[in-house]
Amino acid sequence: MSNNDSFIEEVTEEVRREKLYGYLRRYGWIAVACVLLLVGGAAWNEYRNAQARNTAQALGDALVDALNEDAPEARAAALADVSAEGASAAVTLLLRAATQQEAGDAAGAAETLNALAVDPDAPEMYRDLAALKAAILPTDDTEARMAALDALSLPGQPFRLLALEQKAYLTLEGGDVDAAIAIMRQVEEDAAVTRGLRERVQTLMVALGEPLPEPVAQ
């Protein structure tokens, strides 16, 4: 009986082994393909990460070199030659516009900012910021500046309070003190106003002879 049991176990084990080898011959390529896919995916991901790091480093070096130019005109020209995409391109254009303004080229700065403001490939936040900066630039076209600030100061706009502040300044330049104070009061009373912005409008309101509201008693 013992010999028979051993023989049966050996036969059973051999059958199992043959089945296993059969499964490996039939489906083993799937396991190999999975391993190759995992290894290839990891290698491709590492390659992409390395490319992104190299691109970011090259962009950073180009920006540093451009900003190290002594004259603002040279900095603006160097920034114009910097190649970037997406948010990086938007930041580069904002830096270029600031440098153009520093060089006294208000028209060039406005052109750069307006181009960014309507660029569909730029993130919306940077487009709105460019539009705000363009509206702040000193130009003779007061109506166009006010129209731009009206759009940027609508509820829900990310730079609404800053646009309202600029509207108050522009209104004050036009000689309508009461309307300017009304806009500044709107800024001051907004729940989302920052401390610095509130202090700026309060300082100007006091200078215009407008009393500040009494602090709420705790």
PDB file of C-alpha atoms in Angstrom:
ATOM      1  CA  MET A   1       0.000   0.000   0.000  1.00  0.00           C
ATOM      2  CA  SER A   2       2.833   2.351   0.823  1.00  0.00           C
ATOM      3  CA  ASN A   3       4.470   1.784  -2.567  1.00  0.00           C
ATOM      4  CA  ASN A   4       1.156   2.333  -4.331  1.00  0.00           C
ATOM      5  CA  ASP A   5       0.566   5.588  -2.436  1.00  0.00           C
ATOM      6  CA  SER A   6       4.036   6.834  -3.303  1.00  0.00           C
ATOM      7  CA  PHE A   7       3.546   5.939  -6.955  1.00  0.00           C
ATOM      8  CA  ILE A   8       0.187   7.729  -7.072  1.00  0.00           C
ATOM      9  CA  GLU A   9       1.694  10.827  -5.430  1.00  0.00           C
ATOM     10  CA  GLU A  10       4.553  10.851  -7.924  1.00  0.00           C
ATOM     11  CA  VAL A  11       2.174  10.538 -10.840  1.00  0.00           C
ATOM     12  CA  THR A  12      -0.050  13.283  -9.441  1.00  0.00           C
ATOM     13  CA  GLU A  13       2.933  15.579  -8.924  1.00  0.00           C
ATOM     14  CA  GLU A  14       4.139  14.919 -12.456  1.00  0.00           C
ATOM     15  CA  VAL A  15       0.701  15.733 -13.829  1.00  0.00           C
ATOM     16  CA  ARG A  16       0.658  18.991 -11.878  1.00  0.00           C
ATOM     17  CA  ARG A  17       4.118  19.835 -13.149  1.00  0.00           C
ATOM     18  CA  GLU A  18       3.095  19.177 -16.724  1.00  0.00           C
ATOM     19  CA  LYS A  19       0.003  21.379 -16.293  1.00  0.00           C
ATOM     20  CA  LEU A  20       2.142  24.155 -14.832  1.00  0.00           C
ATOM     21  CA  TYR A  21       4.601  24.002 -17.718  1.00  0.00           C
ATOM     22  CA  GLY A  22       1.676  24.022 -20.110  1.00  0.00           C
ATOM     23  CA  TYR A  23       0.257  27.132 -18.498  1.00  0.00           C
ATOM     24  CA  LEU A  24       3.670  28.793 -18.642  1.00  0.00           C
ATOM     25  CA  ARG A  25       4.106  27.945 -22.321  1.00  0.00           C
ATOM     26  CA  ARG A  26       0.616  29.191 -23.107  1.00  0.00           C
ATOM     27  CA  TYR A  27       0.367  32.303 -20.906  1.00  0.00           C
ATOM     28  CA  GLY A  28       3.945  33.064 -19.905  1.00  0.00           C
ATOM     29  CA  TRP A  29       4.244  35.756 -22.580  1.00  0.00           C
ATOM     30  CA  ILE A  30       1.615  37.779 -20.720  1.00  0.00           C
ATOM     31  CA  ALA A  31       3.766  37.919 -17.601  1.00  0.00           C
ATOM     32  CA  VAL A  32       6.814  38.857 -19.672  1.00  0.00           C
ATOM     33  CA  ALA A  33       4.822  41.591 -21.442  1.00  0.00           C
ATOM     34  CA  CYS A  34       3.619  42.974 -18.101  1.00  0.00           C
ATOM     35  CA  VAL A  35       7.172  43.105 -16.769  1.00  0.00           C
ATOM     36  CA  LEU A  36       8.406  44.817 -19.921  1.00  0.00           C
ATOM     37  CA  LEU A  37       5.517  47.282 -19.774  1.00  0.00           C
ATOM     38  CA  LEU A  38       6.236  48.177 -16.172  1.00  0.00           C
ATOM     39  CA  VAL A  39       9.961  48.597 -16.791  1.00  0.00           C
ATOM     40  CA  GLY A  40       9.361  50.580 -19.978  1.00  0.00           C
ATOM     41  CA  GLY A  41       6.777  52.801 -18.286  1.00  0.00           C
ATOM     42  CA  ALA A  42       9.113  53.564 -15.406  1.00  0.00           C
ATOM     43  CA  ALA A  43      11.948  54.370 -17.811  1.00  0.00           C
ATOM     44  CA  TRP A  44       9.706  56.651 -19.931  1.00  0.00           C
ATOM     45  CA  ASN A  45       8.421  58.455 -16.832  1.00  0.00           C
ATOM     46  CA  GLU A  46      11.970  59.034 -15.622  1.00  0.00           C
ATOM     47  CA  TYR A  47      12.937  60.315 -19.074  1.00  0.00           C
ATOM     48  CA  ARG A  48      10.034  62.767 -19.104  1.00  0.00           C
ATOM     49  CA  ASN A  49      10.884  63.975 -15.597  1.00  0.00           C
ATOM     50  CA  ALA A  50      14.499  64.492 -16.616  1.00  0.00           C
ATOM     51  CA  GLN A  51      13.400  66.429 -19.702  1.00  0.00           C
ATOM     52  CA  ALA A  52      11.099  68.614 -17.597  1.00  0.00           C
ATOM     53  CA  ARG A  53      13.896  69.323 -15.117  1.00  0.00           C
ATOM     54  CA  ASN A  54      16.310  70.214 -17.906  1.00  0.00           C
ATOM     55  CA  THR A  55      13.749  72.499 -19.550  1.00  0.00           C
ATOM     56  CA  ALA A  56      12.974  74.248 -16.267  1.00  0.00           C
ATOM     57  CA  GLN A  57      16.656  74.675 -15.500  1.00  0.00           C
ATOM     58  CA  ALA A  58      17.363  76.085 -18.966  1.00  0.00           C
ATOM     59  CA  LEU A  59      14.464  78.526 -18.611  1.00  0.00           C
ATOM     60  CA  GLY A  60      15.636  79.609 -15.179  1.00  0.00           C
ATOM     61  CA  ASP A  61      19.169  80.189 -16.451  1.00  0.00           C
ATOM     62  CA  ALA A  62      17.866  82.219 -19.393  1.00  0.00           C
ATOM     63  CA  LEU A  63      15.716  84.393 -17.122  1.00  0.00           C
ATOM     64  CA  VAL A  64      18.590  84.977 -14.699  1.00  0.00           C
ATOM     65  CA  ASP A  65      20.914  85.935 -17.549  1.00  0.00           C
ATOM     66  CA  ALA A  66      18.308  88.323 -18.978  1.00  0.00           C
ATOM     67  CA  LEU A  67      17.573  89.961 -15.638  1.00  0.00           C
ATOM     68  CA  ASN A  68      21.291  90.399 -14.950  1.00  0.00           C
ATOM     69  CA  GLU A  69      21.573  92.879 -17.830  1.00  0.00           C
ATOM     70  CA  ASP A  70      22.398  96.330 -16.505  1.00  0.00           C
ATOM     71  CA  ALA A  71      20.148  98.491 -18.682  1.00  0.00           C
ATOM     72  CA  PRO A  72      16.371  97.945 -18.607  1.00  0.00           C
ATOM     73  CA  GLU A  73      16.281  98.149 -22.410  1.00  0.00           C
ATOM     74  CA  ALA A  74      18.799  95.312 -22.613  1.00  0.00           C
ATOM     75  CA  ARG A  75      16.818  93.283 -20.072  1.00  0.00           C
ATOM     76  CA  ALA A  76      13.626  93.736 -22.072  1.00  0.00           C
ATOM     77  CA  ALA A  77      15.373  92.677 -25.283  1.00  0.00           C
ATOM     78  CA  ALA A  78      16.891  89.633 -23.588  1.00  0.00           C
ATOM     79  CA  LEU A  79      13.527  88.619 -22.117  1.00  0.00           C
ATOM     80  CA  ALA A  80      11.980  88.835 -25.579  1.00  0.00           C
ATOM     81  CA  ASP A  81      14.391  86.109 -26.710  1.00  0.00           C
ATOM     82  CA  VAL A  82      13.491  83.723 -23.853  1.00  0.00           C
ATOM     83  CA  SER A  83      11.472  80.754 -25.108  1.00  0.00           C
ATOM     84  CA  ALA A  84       8.829  79.373 -22.742  1.00  0.00           C
ATOM     85  CA  GLU A  85       5.392  77.777 -22.750  1.00  0.00           C
ATOM     86  CA  GLY A  86       2.246  77.916 -20.621  1.00  0.00           C
ATOM     87  CA  ALA A  87       2.555  79.565 -17.227  1.00  0.00           C
ATOM     88  CA  SER A  88       6.297  80.061 -17.705  1.00  0.00           C
ATOM     89  CA  ALA A  89       5.664  82.061 -20.866  1.00  0.00           C
ATOM     90  CA  ALA A  90       3.097  84.198 -19.036  1.00  0.00           C
ATOM     91  CA  VAL A  91       5.535  84.965 -16.220  1.00  0.00           C
ATOM     92  CA  THR A  92       8.220  85.813 -18.766  1.00  0.00           C
ATOM     93  CA  LEU A  93       5.894  88.261 -20.518  1.00  0.00           C
ATOM     94  CA  LEU A  94       4.956  89.906 -17.213  1.00  0.00           C
ATOM     95  CA  LEU A  95       8.656  90.357 -16.418  1.00  0.00           C
ATOM     96  CA  ARG A  96       9.249  91.778 -19.879  1.00  0.00           C
ATOM     97  CA  ALA A  97       6.386  94.263 -19.523  1.00  0.00           C
ATOM     98  CA  ALA A  98       7.700  95.402 -16.127  1.00  0.00           C
ATOM     99  CA  THR A  99      11.158  95.900 -17.629  1.00  0.00           C
ATOM    100  CA  GLN A 100       9.730  97.818 -20.593  1.00  0.00           C
ATOM    101  CA  GLN A 101       7.854 100.082 -18.206  1.00  0.00           C
ATOM    102  CA  GLU A 102      11.036 100.599 -16.194  1.00  0.00           C
ATOM    103  CA  ALA A 103      12.781 101.623 -19.418  1.00  0.00           C
ATOM    104  CA  GLY A 104      10.053 104.197 -20.069  1.00  0.00           C
ATOM    105  CA  ASP A 105       8.489 102.242 -22.920  1.00  0.00           C
ATOM    106  CA  ALA A 106       4.860 102.401 -21.764  1.00  0.00           C
ATOM    107  CA  ALA A 107       3.564 101.629 -25.253  1.00  0.00           C
ATOM    108  CA  GLY A 108       5.724  98.506 -25.491  1.00  0.00           C
ATOM    109  CA  ALA A 109       4.654  97.395 -22.025  1.00  0.00           C
ATOM    110  CA  ALA A 110       0.992  97.875 -22.941  1.00  0.00           C
ATOM    111  CA  GLU A 111       1.451  95.873 -26.141  1.00  0.00           C
ATOM    112  CA  THR A 112       3.091  93.006 -24.221  1.00  0.00           C
ATOM    113  CA  LEU A 113       0.424  92.984 -21.508  1.00  0.00           C
ATOM    114  CA  ASN A 114      -2.478  93.210 -23.940  1.00  0.00           C
ATOM    115  CA  ALA A 115      -1.078  90.327 -25.968  1.00  0.00           C
ATOM    116  CA  LEU A 116      -0.883  88.197 -22.818  1.00  0.00           C
ATOM    117  CA  ALA A 117      -4.365  89.262 -21.721  1.00  0.00           C
ATOM    118  CA  VAL A 118      -5.938  87.732 -24.842  1.00  0.00           C
ATOM    119  CA  ASP A 119      -3.652  84.708 -25.171  1.00  0.00           C
ATOM    120  CA  PRO A 120      -5.910  81.617 -24.969  1.00  0.00           C
ATOM    121  CA  ASP A 121      -2.944  79.393 -24.097  1.00  0.00           C
ATOM    122  CA  ALA A 122      -2.056  81.410 -20.987  1.00  0.00           C
ATOM    123  CA  PRO A 123      -3.633  80.523 -17.628  1.00  0.00           C
ATOM    124  CA  GLU A 124      -6.662  82.683 -16.864  1.00  0.00           C
ATOM    125  CA  MET A 125      -5.121  84.162 -13.714  1.00  0.00           C
ATOM    126  CA  TYR A 126      -2.171  85.527 -15.686  1.00  0.00           C
ATOM    127  CA  ARG A 127      -4.468  86.898 -18.394  1.00  0.00           C
ATOM    128  CA  ASP A 128      -6.478  88.787 -15.763  1.00  0.00           C
ATOM    129  CA  LEU A 129      -3.313  90.059 -14.098  1.00  0.00           C
ATOM    130  CA  ALA A 130      -1.971  91.285 -17.442  1.00  0.00           C
ATOM    131  CA  ALA A 131      -5.256  93.071 -18.160  1.00  0.00           C
ATOM    132  CA  LEU A 132      -5.106  94.758 -14.744  1.00  0.00           C
ATOM    133  CA  LYS A 133      -1.508  95.866 -15.230  1.00  0.00           C
ATOM    134  CA  ALA A 134      -2.350  97.179 -18.706  1.00  0.00           C
ATOM    135  CA  ALA A 135      -5.235  99.210 -17.285  1.00  0.00           C
ATOM    136  CA  ILE A 136      -2.948 100.704 -14.650  1.00  0.00           C
ATOM    137  CA  LEU A 137      -0.422 101.957 -17.211  1.00  0.00           C
ATOM    138  CA  PRO A 138      -0.649 105.749 -17.601  1.00  0.00           C
ATOM    139  CA  THR A 139      -2.207 106.547 -20.971  1.00  0.00           C
ATOM    140  CA  ASP A 140      -4.411 109.306 -22.375  1.00  0.00           C
ATOM    141  CA  ASP A 141      -7.218 106.848 -23.158  1.00  0.00           C
ATOM    142  CA  THR A 142      -9.025 107.122 -19.823  1.00  0.00           C
ATOM    143  CA  GLU A 143     -12.238 105.626 -21.159  1.00  0.00           C
ATOM    144  CA  ALA A 144     -10.492 102.447 -22.302  1.00  0.00           C
ATOM    145  CA  ARG A 145      -8.746 102.124 -18.960  1.00  0.00           C
ATOM    146  CA  MET A 146     -12.013 102.560 -17.069  1.00  0.00           C
ATOM    147  CA  ALA A 147     -13.785 100.033 -19.303  1.00  0.00           C
ATOM    148  CA  ALA A 148     -11.060  97.485 -18.607  1.00  0.00           C
ATOM    149  CA  LEU A 149     -11.247  98.142 -14.877  1.00  0.00           C
ATOM    150  CA  ASP A 150     -15.051  97.834 -14.956  1.00  0.00           C
ATOM    151  CA  ALA A 151     -14.722  94.320 -16.389  1.00  0.00           C
ATOM    152  CA  LEU A 152     -12.024  93.343 -13.897  1.00  0.00           C
ATOM    153  CA  SER A 153     -14.008  94.660 -10.905  1.00  0.00           C
ATOM    154  CA  LEU A 154     -17.105  92.543 -11.540  1.00  0.00           C
ATOM    155  CA  PRO A 155     -18.101  90.128  -8.736  1.00  0.00           C
ATOM    156  CA  GLY A 156     -16.171  86.898  -8.919  1.00  0.00           C
ATOM    157  CA  GLN A 157     -13.129  88.332 -10.671  1.00  0.00           C
ATOM    158  CA  PRO A 158      -9.850  87.359  -8.931  1.00  0.00           C
ATOM    159  CA  PHE A 159      -8.447  90.910  -8.859  1.00  0.00           C
ATOM    160  CA  ARG A 160     -11.770  92.647  -8.222  1.00  0.00           C
ATOM    161  CA  LEU A 161     -10.723  94.727  -5.201  1.00  0.00           C
ATOM    162  CA  LEU A 162      -7.452  95.835  -6.786  1.00  0.00           C
ATOM    163  CA  ALA A 163      -9.389  96.868  -9.881  1.00  0.00           C
ATOM    164  CA  LEU A 164     -11.824  98.832  -7.701  1.00  0.00           C
ATOM    165  CA  GLU A 165      -8.893 100.579  -6.040  1.00  0.00           C
ATOM    166  CA  GLN A 166      -7.538 101.614  -9.436  1.00  0.00           C
ATOM    167  CA  LYS A 167     -11.026 102.759 -10.486  1.00  0.00           C
ATOM    168  CA  ALA A 168     -11.100 105.005  -7.412  1.00  0.00           C
ATOM    169  CA  TYR A 169      -7.740 106.532  -8.352  1.00  0.00           C
ATOM    170  CA  LEU A 170      -8.816 107.047 -11.952  1.00  0.00           C
ATOM    171  CA  THR A 171     -12.120 108.565 -10.852  1.00  0.00           C
ATOM    172  CA  LEU A 172     -10.255 110.888  -8.516  1.00  0.00           C
ATOM    173  CA  GLU A 173      -7.987 111.962 -11.371  1.00  0.00           C
ATOM    174  CA  GLY A 174     -11.144 112.911 -13.248  1.00  0.00           C
ATOM    175  CA  GLY A 175     -12.158 115.228 -10.399  1.00  0.00           C
ATOM    176  CA  ASP A 176     -15.142 113.272  -9.031  1.00  0.00           C
ATOM    177  CA  VAL A 177     -14.121 113.044  -5.387  1.00  0.00           C
ATOM    178  CA  ASP A 178     -17.459 111.787  -4.084  1.00  0.00           C
ATOM    179  CA  ALA A 179     -17.579 108.904  -6.570  1.00  0.00           C
ATOM    180  CA  ALA A 180     -13.962 107.999  -5.762  1.00  0.00           C
ATOM    181  CA  ILE A 181     -14.727 107.929  -2.051  1.00  0.00           C
ATOM    182  CA  ALA A 182     -17.781 105.744  -2.694  1.00  0.00           C
ATOM    183  CA  ILE A 183     -15.614 103.220  -4.547  1.00  0.00           C
ATOM    184  CA  MET A 184     -12.990 103.268  -1.794  1.00  0.00           C
ATOM    185  CA  ARG A 185     -15.710 102.728   0.808  1.00  0.00           C
ATOM    186  CA  GLN A 186     -16.847  99.706  -1.169  1.00  0.00           C
ATOM    187  CA  VAL A 187     -13.314  98.325  -1.062  1.00  0.00           C
ATOM    188  CA  GLU A 188     -12.897  99.065   2.627  1.00  0.00           C
ATOM    189  CA  GLU A 189     -16.119  97.298   3.608  1.00  0.00           C
ATOM    190  CA  ASP A 190     -15.544  94.171   1.527  1.00  0.00           C
ATOM    191  CA  ALA A 191     -15.031  91.062   3.640  1.00  0.00           C
ATOM    192  CA  ALA A 192     -12.209  89.843   1.388  1.00  0.00           C
ATOM    193  CA  VAL A 193     -10.113  93.013   1.568  1.00  0.00           C
ATOM    194  CA  THR A 194      -6.546  92.577   2.763  1.00  0.00           C
ATOM    195  CA  ARG A 195      -5.105  94.639   5.567  1.00  0.00           C
ATOM    196  CA  GLY A 196      -2.675  96.468   3.266  1.00  0.00           C
ATOM    197  CA  LEU A 197      -5.368  97.384   0.767  1.00  0.00           C
ATOM    198  CA  ARG A 198      -7.737  98.582   3.490  1.00  0.00           C
ATOM    199  CA  GLU A 199      -5.003 100.771   4.967  1.00  0.00           C
ATOM    200  CA  ARG A 200      -4.232 102.283   1.564  1.00  0.00           C
ATOM    201  CA  VAL A 201      -7.808 103.304   0.831  1.00  0.00           C
ATOM    202  CA  GLN A 202      -8.375 104.503   4.403  1.00  0.00           C
ATOM    203  CA  THR A 203      -5.290 106.697   4.228  1.00  0.00           C
ATOM    204  CA  LEU A 204      -6.501 108.295   1.003  1.00  0.00           C
ATOM    205  CA  MET A 205     -10.031 108.713   2.371  1.00  0.00           C
ATOM    206  CA  VAL A 206      -8.701 110.530   5.417  1.00  0.00           C
ATOM    207  CA  ALA A 207      -6.569 112.721   3.159  1.00  0.00           C
ATOM    208  CA  LEU A 208      -9.740 113.605   1.246  1.00  0.00           C
ATOM    209  CA  GLY A 209     -11.489 114.588   4.478  1.00  0.00           C
ATOM    210  CA  GLU A 210     -13.698 111.509   4.728  1.00  0.00           C
ATOM    211  CA  PRO A 211     -14.208 110.300   8.340  1.00  0.00           C
ATOM    212  CA  LEU A 212     -13.619 106.618   8.961  1.00  0.00           C
ATOM    213  CA  PRO A 213     -16.414 104.531  10.543  1.00  0.00           C
ATOM    214  CA  GLU A 214     -16.258 103.965  14.264  1.00  0.00           C
ATOM    215  CA  PRO A 215     -14.798 100.564  15.174  1.00  0.00           C
ATOM    216  CA  VAL A 216     -17.366  97.982  16.179  1.00  0.00           C
ATOM    217  CA  ALA A 217     -17.411  97.466  19.953  1.00  0.00           C
ATOM    218  CA  GLN A 218     -16.580  93.940  21.075  1.00  0.00           C
TER     219      GLN A 218
END
